[in-house]
PDB file of C-alpha atoms and ligand atoms in Angstrom:
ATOM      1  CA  UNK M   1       6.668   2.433   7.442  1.00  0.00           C
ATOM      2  CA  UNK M   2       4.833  -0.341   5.987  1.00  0.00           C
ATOM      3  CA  UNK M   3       5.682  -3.084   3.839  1.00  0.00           C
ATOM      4  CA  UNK M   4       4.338  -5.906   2.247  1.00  0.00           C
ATOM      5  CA  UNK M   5       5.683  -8.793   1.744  1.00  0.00           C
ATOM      6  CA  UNK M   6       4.826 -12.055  -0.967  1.00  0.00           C
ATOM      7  CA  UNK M   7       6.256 -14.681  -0.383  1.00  0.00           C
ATOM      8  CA  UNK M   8       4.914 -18.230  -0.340  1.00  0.00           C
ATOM      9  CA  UNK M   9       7.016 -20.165   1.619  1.00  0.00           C
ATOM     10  CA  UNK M  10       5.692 -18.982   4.654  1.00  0.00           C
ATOM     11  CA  UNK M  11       8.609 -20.106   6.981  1.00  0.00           C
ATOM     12  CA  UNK M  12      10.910 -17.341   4.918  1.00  0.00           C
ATOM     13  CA  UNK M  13       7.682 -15.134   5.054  1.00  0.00           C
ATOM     14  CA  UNK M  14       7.633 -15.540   9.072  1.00  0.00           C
ATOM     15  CA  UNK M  15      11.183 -14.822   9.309  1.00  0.00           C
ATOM     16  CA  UNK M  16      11.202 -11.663   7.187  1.00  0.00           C
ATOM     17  CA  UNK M  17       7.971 -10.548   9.170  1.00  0.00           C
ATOM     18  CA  UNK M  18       9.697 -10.711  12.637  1.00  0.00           C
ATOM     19  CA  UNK M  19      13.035  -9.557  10.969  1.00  0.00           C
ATOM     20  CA  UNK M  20      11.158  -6.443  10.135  1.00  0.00           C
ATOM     21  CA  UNK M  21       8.587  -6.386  13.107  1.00  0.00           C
ATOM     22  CA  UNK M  22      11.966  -6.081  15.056  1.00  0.00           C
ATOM     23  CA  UNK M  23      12.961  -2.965  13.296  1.00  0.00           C
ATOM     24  CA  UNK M  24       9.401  -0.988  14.041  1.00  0.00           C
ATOM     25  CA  UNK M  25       7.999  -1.861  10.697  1.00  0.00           C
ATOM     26  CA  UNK M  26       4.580  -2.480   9.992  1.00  0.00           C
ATOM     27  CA  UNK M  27       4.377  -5.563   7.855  1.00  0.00           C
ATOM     28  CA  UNK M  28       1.021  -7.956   5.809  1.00  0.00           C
ATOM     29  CA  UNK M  29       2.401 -10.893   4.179  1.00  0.00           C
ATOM     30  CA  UNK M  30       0.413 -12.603   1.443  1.00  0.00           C
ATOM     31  CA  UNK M  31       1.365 -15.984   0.112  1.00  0.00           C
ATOM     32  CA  UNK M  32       0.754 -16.100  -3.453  1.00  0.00           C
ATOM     33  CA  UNK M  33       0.983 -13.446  -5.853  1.00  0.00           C
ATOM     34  CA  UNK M  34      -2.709 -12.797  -7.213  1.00  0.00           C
ATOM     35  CA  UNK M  35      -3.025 -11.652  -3.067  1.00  0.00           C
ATOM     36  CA  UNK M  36       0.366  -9.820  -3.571  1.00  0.00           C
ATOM     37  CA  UNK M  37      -1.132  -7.408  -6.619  1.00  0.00           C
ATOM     38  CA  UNK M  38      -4.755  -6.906  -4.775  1.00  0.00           C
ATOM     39  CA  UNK M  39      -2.441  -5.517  -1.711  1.00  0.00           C
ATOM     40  CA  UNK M  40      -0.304  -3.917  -3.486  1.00  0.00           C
ATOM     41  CA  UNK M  41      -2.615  -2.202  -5.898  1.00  0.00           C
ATOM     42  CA  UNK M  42      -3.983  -0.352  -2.482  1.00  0.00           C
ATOM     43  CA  UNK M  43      -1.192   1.916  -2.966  1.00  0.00           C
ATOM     44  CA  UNK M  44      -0.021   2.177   0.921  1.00  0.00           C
ATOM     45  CA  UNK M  45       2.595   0.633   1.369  1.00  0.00           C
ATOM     46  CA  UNK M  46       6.602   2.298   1.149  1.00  0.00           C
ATOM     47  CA  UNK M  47       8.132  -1.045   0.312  1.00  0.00           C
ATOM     48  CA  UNK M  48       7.144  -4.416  -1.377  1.00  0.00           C
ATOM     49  CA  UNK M  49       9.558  -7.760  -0.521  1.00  0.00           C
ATOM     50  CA  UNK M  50       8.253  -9.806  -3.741  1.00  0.00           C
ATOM     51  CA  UNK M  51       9.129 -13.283  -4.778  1.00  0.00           C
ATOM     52  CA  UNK M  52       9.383 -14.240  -8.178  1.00  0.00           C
ATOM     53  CA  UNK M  53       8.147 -17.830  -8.389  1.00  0.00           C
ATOM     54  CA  UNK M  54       4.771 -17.410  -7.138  1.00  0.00           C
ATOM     55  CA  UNK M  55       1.531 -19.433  -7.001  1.00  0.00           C
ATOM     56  CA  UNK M  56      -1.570 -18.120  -8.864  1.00  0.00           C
ATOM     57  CA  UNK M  57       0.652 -15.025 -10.855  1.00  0.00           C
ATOM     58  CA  UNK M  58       4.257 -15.025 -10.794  1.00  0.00           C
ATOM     59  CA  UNK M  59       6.714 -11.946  -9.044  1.00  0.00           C
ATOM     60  CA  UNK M  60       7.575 -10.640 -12.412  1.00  0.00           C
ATOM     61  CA  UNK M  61       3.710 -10.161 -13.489  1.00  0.00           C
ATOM     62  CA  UNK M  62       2.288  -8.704  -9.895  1.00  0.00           C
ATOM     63  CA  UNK M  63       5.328  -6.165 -10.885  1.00  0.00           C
ATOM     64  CA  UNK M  64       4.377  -5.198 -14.587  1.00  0.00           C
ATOM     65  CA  UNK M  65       0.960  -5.042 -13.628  1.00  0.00           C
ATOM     66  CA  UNK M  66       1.545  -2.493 -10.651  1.00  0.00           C
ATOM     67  CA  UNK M  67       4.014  -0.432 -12.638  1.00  0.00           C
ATOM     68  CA  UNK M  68       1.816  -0.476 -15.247  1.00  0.00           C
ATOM     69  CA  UNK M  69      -1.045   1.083 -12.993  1.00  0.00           C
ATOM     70  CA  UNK M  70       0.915   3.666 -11.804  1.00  0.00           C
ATOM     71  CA  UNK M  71       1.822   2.200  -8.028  1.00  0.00           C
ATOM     72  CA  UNK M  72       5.559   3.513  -7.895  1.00  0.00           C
ATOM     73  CA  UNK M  73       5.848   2.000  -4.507  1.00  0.00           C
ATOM     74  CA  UNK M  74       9.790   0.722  -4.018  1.00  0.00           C
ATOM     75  CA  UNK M  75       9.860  -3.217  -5.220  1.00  0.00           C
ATOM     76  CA  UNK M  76      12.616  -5.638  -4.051  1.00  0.00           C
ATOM     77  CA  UNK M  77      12.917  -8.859  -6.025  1.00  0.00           C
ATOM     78  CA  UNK M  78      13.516 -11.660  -4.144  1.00  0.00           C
ATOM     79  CA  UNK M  79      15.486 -14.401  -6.422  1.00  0.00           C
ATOM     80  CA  UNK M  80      16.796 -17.856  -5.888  1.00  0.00           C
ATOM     81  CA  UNK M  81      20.376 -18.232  -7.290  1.00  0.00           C
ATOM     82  CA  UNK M  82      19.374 -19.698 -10.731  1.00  0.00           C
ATOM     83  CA  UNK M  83      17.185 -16.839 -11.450  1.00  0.00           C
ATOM     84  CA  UNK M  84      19.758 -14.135 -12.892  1.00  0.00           C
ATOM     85  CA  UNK M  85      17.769 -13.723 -15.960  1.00  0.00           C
ATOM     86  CA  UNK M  86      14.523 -12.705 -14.197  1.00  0.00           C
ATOM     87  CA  UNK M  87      16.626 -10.458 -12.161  1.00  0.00           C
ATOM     88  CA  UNK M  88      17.541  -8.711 -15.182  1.00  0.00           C
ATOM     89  CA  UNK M  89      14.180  -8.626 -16.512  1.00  0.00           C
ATOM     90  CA  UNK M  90      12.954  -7.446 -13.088  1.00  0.00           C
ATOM     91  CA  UNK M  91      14.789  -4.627 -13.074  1.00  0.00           C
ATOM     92  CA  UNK M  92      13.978  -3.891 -16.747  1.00  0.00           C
ATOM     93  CA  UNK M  93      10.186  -3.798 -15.540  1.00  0.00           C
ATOM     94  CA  UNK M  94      10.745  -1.651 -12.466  1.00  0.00           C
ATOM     95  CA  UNK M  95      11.902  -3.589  -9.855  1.00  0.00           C
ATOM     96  CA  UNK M  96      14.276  -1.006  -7.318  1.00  0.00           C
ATOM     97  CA  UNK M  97      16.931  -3.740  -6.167  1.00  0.00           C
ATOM     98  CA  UNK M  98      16.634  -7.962  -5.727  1.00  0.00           C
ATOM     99  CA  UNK M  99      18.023  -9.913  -2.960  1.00  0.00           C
ATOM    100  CA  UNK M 100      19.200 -13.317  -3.628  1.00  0.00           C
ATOM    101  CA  UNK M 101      17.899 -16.327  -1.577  1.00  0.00           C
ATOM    102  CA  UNK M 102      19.270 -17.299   1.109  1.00  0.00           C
ATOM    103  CA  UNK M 103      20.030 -14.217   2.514  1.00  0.00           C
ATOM    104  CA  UNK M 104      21.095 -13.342   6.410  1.00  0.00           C
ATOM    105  CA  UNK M 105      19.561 -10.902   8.130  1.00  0.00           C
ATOM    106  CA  UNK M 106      21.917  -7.829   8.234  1.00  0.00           C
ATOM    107  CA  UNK M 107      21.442  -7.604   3.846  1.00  0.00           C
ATOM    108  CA  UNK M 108      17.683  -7.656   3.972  1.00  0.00           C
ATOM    109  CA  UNK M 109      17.936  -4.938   6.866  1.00  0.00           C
ATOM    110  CA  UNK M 110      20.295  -2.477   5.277  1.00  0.00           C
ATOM    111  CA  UNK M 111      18.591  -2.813   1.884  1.00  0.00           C
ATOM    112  CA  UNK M 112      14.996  -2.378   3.311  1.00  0.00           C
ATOM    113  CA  UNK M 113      16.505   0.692   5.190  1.00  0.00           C
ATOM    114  CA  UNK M 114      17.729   2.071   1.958  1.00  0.00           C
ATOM    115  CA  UNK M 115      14.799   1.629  -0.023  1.00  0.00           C
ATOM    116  CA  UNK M 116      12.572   2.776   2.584  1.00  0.00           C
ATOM    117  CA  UNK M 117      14.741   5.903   3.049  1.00  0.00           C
ATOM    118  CA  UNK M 118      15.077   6.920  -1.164  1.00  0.00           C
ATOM    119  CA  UNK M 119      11.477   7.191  -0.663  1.00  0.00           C
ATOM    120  CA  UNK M 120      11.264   8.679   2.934  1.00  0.00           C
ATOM    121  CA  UNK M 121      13.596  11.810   1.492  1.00  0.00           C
ATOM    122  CA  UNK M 122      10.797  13.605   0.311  1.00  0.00           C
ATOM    123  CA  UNK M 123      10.551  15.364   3.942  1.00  0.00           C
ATOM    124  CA  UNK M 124       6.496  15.477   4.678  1.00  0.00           C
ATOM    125  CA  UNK M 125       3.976  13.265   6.454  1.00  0.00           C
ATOM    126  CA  UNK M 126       1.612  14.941   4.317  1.00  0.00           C
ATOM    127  CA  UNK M 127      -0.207  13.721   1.738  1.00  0.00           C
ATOM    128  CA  UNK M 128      -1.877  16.518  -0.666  1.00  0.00           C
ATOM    129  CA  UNK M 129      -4.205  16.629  -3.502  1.00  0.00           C
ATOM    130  CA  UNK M 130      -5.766  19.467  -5.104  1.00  0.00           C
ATOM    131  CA  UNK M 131      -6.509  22.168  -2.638  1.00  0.00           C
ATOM    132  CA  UNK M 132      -6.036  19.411   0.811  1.00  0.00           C
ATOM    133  CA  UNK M 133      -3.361  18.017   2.417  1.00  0.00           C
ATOM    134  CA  UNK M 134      -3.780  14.994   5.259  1.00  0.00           C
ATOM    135  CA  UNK M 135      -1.225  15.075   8.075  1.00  0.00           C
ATOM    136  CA  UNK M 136      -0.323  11.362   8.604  1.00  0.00           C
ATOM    137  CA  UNK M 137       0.358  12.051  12.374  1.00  0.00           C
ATOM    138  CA  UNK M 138      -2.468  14.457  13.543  1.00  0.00           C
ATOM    139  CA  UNK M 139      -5.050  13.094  11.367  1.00  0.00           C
ATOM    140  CA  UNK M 140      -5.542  16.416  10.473  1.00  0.00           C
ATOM    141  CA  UNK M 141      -7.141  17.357   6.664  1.00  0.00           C
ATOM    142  CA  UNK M 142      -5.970  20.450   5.873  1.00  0.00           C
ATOM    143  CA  UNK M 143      -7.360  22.882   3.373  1.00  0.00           C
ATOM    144  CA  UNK M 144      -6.093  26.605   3.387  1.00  0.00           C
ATOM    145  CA  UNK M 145      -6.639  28.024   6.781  1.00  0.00           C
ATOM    146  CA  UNK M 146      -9.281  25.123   7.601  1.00  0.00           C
ATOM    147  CA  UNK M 147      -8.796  22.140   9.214  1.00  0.00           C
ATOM    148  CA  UNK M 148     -10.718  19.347  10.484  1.00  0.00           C
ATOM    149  CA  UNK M 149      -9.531  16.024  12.467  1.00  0.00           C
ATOM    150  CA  UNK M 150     -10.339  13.068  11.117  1.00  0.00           C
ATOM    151  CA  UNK M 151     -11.913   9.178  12.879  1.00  0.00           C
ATOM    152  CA  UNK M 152      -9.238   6.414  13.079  1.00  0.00           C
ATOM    153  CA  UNK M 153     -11.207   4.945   9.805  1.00  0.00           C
ATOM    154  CA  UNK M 154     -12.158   8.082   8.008  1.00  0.00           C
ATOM    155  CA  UNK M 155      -8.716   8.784   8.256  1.00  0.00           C
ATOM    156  CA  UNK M 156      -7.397   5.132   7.029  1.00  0.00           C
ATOM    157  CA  UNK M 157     -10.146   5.913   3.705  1.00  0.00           C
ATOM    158  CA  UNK M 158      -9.074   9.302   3.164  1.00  0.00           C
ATOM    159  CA  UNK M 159      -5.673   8.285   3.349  1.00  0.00           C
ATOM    160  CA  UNK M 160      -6.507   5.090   0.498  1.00  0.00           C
ATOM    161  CA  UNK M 161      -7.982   7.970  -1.413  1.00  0.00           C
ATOM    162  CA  UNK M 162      -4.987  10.175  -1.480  1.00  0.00           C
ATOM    163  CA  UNK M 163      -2.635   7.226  -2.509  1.00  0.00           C
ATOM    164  CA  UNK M 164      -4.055   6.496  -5.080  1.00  0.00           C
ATOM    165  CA  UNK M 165      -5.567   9.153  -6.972  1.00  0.00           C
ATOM    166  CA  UNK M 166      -5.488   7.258 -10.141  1.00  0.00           C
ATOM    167  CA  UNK M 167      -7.886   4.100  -9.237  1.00  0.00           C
ATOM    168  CA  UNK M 168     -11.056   3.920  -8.472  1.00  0.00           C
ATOM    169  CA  UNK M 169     -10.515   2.312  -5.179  1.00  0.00           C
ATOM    170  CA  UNK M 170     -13.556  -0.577  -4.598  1.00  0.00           C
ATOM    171  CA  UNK M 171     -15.412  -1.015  -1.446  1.00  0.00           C
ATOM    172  CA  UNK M 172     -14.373  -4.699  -0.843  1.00  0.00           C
ATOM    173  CA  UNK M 173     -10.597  -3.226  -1.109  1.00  0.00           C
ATOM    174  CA  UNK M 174     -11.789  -0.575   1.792  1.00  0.00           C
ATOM    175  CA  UNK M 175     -13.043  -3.413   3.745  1.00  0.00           C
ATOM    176  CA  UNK M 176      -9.765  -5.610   3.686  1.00  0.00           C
ATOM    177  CA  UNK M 177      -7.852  -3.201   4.242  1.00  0.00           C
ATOM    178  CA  UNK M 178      -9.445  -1.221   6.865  1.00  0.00           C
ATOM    179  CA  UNK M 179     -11.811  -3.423   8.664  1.00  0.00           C
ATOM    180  CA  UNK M 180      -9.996  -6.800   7.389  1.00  0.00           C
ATOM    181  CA  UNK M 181     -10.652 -10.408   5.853  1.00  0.00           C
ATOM    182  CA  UNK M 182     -12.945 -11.767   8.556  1.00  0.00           C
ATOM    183  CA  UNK M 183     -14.988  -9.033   9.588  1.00  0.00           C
ATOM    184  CA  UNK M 184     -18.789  -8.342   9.846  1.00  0.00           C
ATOM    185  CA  UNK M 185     -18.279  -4.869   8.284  1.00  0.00           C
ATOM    186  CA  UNK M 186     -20.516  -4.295   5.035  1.00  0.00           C
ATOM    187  CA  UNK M 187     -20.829  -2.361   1.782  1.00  0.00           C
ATOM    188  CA  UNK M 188     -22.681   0.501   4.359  1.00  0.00           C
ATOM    189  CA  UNK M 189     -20.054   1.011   6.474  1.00  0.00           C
ATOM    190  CA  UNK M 190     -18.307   2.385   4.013  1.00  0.00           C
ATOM    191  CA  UNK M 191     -20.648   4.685   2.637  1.00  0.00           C
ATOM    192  CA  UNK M 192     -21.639   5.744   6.629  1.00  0.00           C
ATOM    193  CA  UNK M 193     -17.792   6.537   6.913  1.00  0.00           C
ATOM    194  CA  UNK M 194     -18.074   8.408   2.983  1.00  0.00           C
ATOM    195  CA  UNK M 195     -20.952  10.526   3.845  1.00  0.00           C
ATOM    196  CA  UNK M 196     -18.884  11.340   6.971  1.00  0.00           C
ATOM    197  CA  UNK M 197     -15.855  12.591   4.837  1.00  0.00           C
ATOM    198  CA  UNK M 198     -17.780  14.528   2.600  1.00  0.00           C
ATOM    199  CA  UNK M 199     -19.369  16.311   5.124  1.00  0.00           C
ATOM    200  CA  UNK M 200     -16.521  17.583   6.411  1.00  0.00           C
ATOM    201  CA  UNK M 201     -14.665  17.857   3.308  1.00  0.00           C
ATOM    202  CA  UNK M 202     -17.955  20.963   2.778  1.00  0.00           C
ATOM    203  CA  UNK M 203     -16.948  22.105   6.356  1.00  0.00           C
ATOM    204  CA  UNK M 204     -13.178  23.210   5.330  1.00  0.00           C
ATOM    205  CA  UNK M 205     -14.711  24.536   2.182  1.00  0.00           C
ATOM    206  CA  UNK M 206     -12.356  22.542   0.202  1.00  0.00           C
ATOM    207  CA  UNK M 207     -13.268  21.964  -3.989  1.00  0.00           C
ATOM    208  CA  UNK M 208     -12.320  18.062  -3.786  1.00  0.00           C
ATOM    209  CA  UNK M 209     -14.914  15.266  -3.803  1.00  0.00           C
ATOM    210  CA  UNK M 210     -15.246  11.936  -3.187  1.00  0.00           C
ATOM    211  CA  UNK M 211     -17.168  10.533  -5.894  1.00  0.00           C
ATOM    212  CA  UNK M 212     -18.611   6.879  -6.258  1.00  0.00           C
ATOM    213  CA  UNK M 213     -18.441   5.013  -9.697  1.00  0.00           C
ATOM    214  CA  UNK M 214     -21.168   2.900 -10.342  1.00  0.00           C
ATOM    215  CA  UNK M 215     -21.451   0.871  -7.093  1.00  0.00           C
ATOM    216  CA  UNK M 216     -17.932  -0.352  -7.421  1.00  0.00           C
ATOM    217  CA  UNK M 217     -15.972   1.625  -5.195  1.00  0.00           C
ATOM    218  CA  UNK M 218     -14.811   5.704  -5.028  1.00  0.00           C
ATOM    219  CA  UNK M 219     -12.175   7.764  -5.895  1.00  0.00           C
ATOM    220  CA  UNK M 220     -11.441  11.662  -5.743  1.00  0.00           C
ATOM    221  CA  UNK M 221     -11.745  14.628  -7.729  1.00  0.00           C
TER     222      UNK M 221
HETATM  223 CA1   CA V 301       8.524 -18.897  -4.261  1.00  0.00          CA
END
């Protein structure tokens, strides 16, 4: 389980992070809400924590903006007291439940858990498109009777890929997320990784490609 987590005081975003970290979950936390949509937009995550007064783009923009490119990923307002109108309108826009500031730790725990479980009810670790599906613990891509294990980081792209069928999914996204921020990784690593794929996408004679768009990034079909 991953989530994400905007929130720009970053003594409340260290608390929720080892709050969570506690409970086994994987958690990025990104301070201002421009950083919250680029995130959020990769389409891996099974729960977003997401403050409503944000620098850069507010909570309540970062969530029409994702709902309005298809990321259905579970949202959770988080709302200071005087905010009851932008709770309303948050849930008008999408958002799954809010959480009001302050909060103790037992609320944000049993609401994550319920969130994170509405979504974890569909009962696979699969993900599938087309004629493959990628098993999220074996690294395995799957197509018919073929199958083919997959690299720690084709496996993380093929994954990005199969999130988020709808996007075009750029190459500096691939890089943050996969490699991250401060690394020495370039545009070629990515391709070098691609090529990889594709090759063995041929090898379980499956009909799905990955196919680049213009220089910006890929996406499949
Ligand atoms: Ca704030």
């Amino acid at each position: 389980m991953r989530i994400l987590v905007v929130e720009d005081e970053e003594q409340l975003a260290d608390a929720i992070e080892s709050m969570l970290k506690k409970e086994q979950y994987f958690v990025d936390k990104v301070f201002d809400g421009q950083d919250g949509y680029d995130y959020a937009m990769s389409g891996i995550y099974d729960l977003i924590l997401l403050d409503i007064m944000l620098p850069k783009m507010d909570g309540l923009t970062v969530l029409k903006k994702l709902r309005d490119n298809g990321i259905s990923t579970p949202i959770m307002l988080l709302t200071a007291r005087t905010e009851i109108d932008d709770k309303i309108k948050g849930l008008d826009l999408g958002a799954d439940d809010y959480l009001t500031k302050p909060f103790n730790k037992g609320e944000l725990l049993a609401r994550v858990r319920a969130l994170t479980r509405r979504k974890g009810e569909i009962p696979t670790n699969e993900l599938e498109f087309k004629d493959i599906k990628l098993n999220q613990s074996s690294y395995e891509l799957i197509c018919g009777d073929n199958s083919i294990k997959l690299g720690g980081k084709e496996f993380k792209i093929m994954q990005m890929l199969m999130y988020n069928t709808k996007n075009i999914i750029s190459k500096d996204e691939f890089i943050e997320k996969i490699w991250g921020y401060d690394s020495e990784a370039e545009y070629n690593s990515i391709e070098v990784y691609v090529s990889f794929l594709r090759k063995k996408l041929n090898a379980i004679h499956s009909t799905v490609q990955i196919k680049a768009s213009r220089g910006i990034g890929y996406y499949l079909q």
